[in-house]
Coordinates of C-alpha atoms in Angstrom, one line a residue:
X10 CA 13.2 55.7 66.2
X11 CA 12.5 52.2 67.4
X12 CA 14.6 50.4 70.0
X13 CA 14.2 46.9 71.2
X14 CA 14.0 46.1 74.9
X15 CA 17.4 44.5 74.8
X16 CA 18.9 47.7 73.4
X17 CA 17.2 49.7 76.3
X18 CA 18.6 47.2 78.8
X19 CA 22.1 47.8 77.5
X20 CA 21.6 51.5 77.5
X21 CA 20.3 51.5 81.1
X22 CA 23.3 49.6 82.4
X23 CA 25.4 52.7 81.6
X24 CA 24.2 54.8 84.5
X25 CA 23.1 54.6 88.2
X26 CA 19.6 55.8 89.1
X27 CA 19.6 58.0 92.2
X28 CA 16.5 58.5 94.4
X29 CA 15.5 62.0 95.3
X30 CA 15.2 62.3 99.1
X31 CA 12.7 65.1 99.1
X32 CA 15.2 67.5 100.7
X33 CA 17.3 70.4 99.3
X34 CA 20.7 71.6 100.6
X35 CA 21.2 75.1 102.0
X36 CA 21.7 76.4 98.4
X37 CA 18.4 74.9 97.2
X38 CA 20.0 72.0 95.3
X39 CA 18.2 68.6 95.5
X40 CA 19.7 65.9 97.7
X41 CA 19.8 62.4 96.4
X42 CA 20.6 59.0 97.9
X43 CA 24.3 58.3 97.5
X44 CA 25.2 62.0 97.3
X45 CA 28.3 63.4 99.0
X46 CA 27.7 66.6 101.0
X47 CA 29.8 69.0 102.9
X48 CA 28.4 69.8 106.3
X49 CA 29.3 73.4 107.2
X50 CA 28.6 72.9 110.9
X51 CA 30.5 69.6 111.4
X52 CA 33.2 70.7 109.0
X53 CA 33.3 67.3 107.2
X54 CA 31.8 65.2 104.4
X55 CA 28.9 62.9 104.7
X56 CA 27.1 60.5 102.4
X57 CA 23.3 60.0 102.2
X58 CA 21.8 56.5 102.6
X59 CA 18.3 55.1 103.1
X60 CA 18.0 53.2 106.4
X61 CA 14.6 51.6 106.8
X62 CA 12.1 54.4 105.8
X63 CA 14.4 57.3 106.6
X64 CA 17.3 59.0 104.9
X65 CA 20.4 59.4 107.0
X66 CA 23.6 61.4 106.7
X67 CA 26.6 59.1 107.4
X68 CA 29.8 60.7 108.8
X69 CA 33.1 59.1 109.8
X70 CA 32.1 58.7 113.4
X71 CA 28.3 59.1 113.6
X72 CA 25.0 59.1 111.7
X73 CA 22.1 61.5 111.9
X74 CA 18.7 61.8 110.3
X75 CA 18.8 63.9 107.2
X76 CA 15.8 65.8 108.4
X77 CA 17.9 67.1 111.3
X78 CA 20.9 68.4 109.3
X79 CA 19.9 69.1 105.6
X80 CA 20.0 72.9 106.1
X81 CA 23.7 72.8 107.0
X82 CA 24.7 70.7 104.0
X83 CA 26.2 71.6 100.6
X84 CA 25.9 69.1 97.7
X85 CA 29.4 68.3 96.4
X86 CA 28.9 65.2 94.2
X87 CA 28.0 61.5 94.5
X88 CA 29.7 58.2 95.4
X89 CA 29.8 57.1 91.7
X90 CA 31.5 60.2 90.2
X91 CA 33.3 61.8 93.2
X92 CA 34.5 58.9 95.4
X93 CA 37.8 60.9 96.0
X94 CA 35.9 63.3 98.3
X95 CA 35.3 60.6 100.9
X96 CA 38.3 58.3 100.3
X97 CA 37.9 54.7 101.6
X98 CA 34.7 55.5 103.6

């Protein structure tokens, strides 16, 4: 099946690419940039963002390096498909 570059461009606009952070949650699921995770220690949701050269977990009132908290997180979704989990954050 042959597809032109223009067709591929249209196809690629239908989804968001998400970068793997290199970390897995406490249930061994991969954590991606823009994921929404439940922190079982803090008892609240956070989102994952890239800040400079480091992935961070963004909570309502603070941020922390992902390397410091990934083992207490549970992947719940992402900001594109599950925005309701974090409201207007």
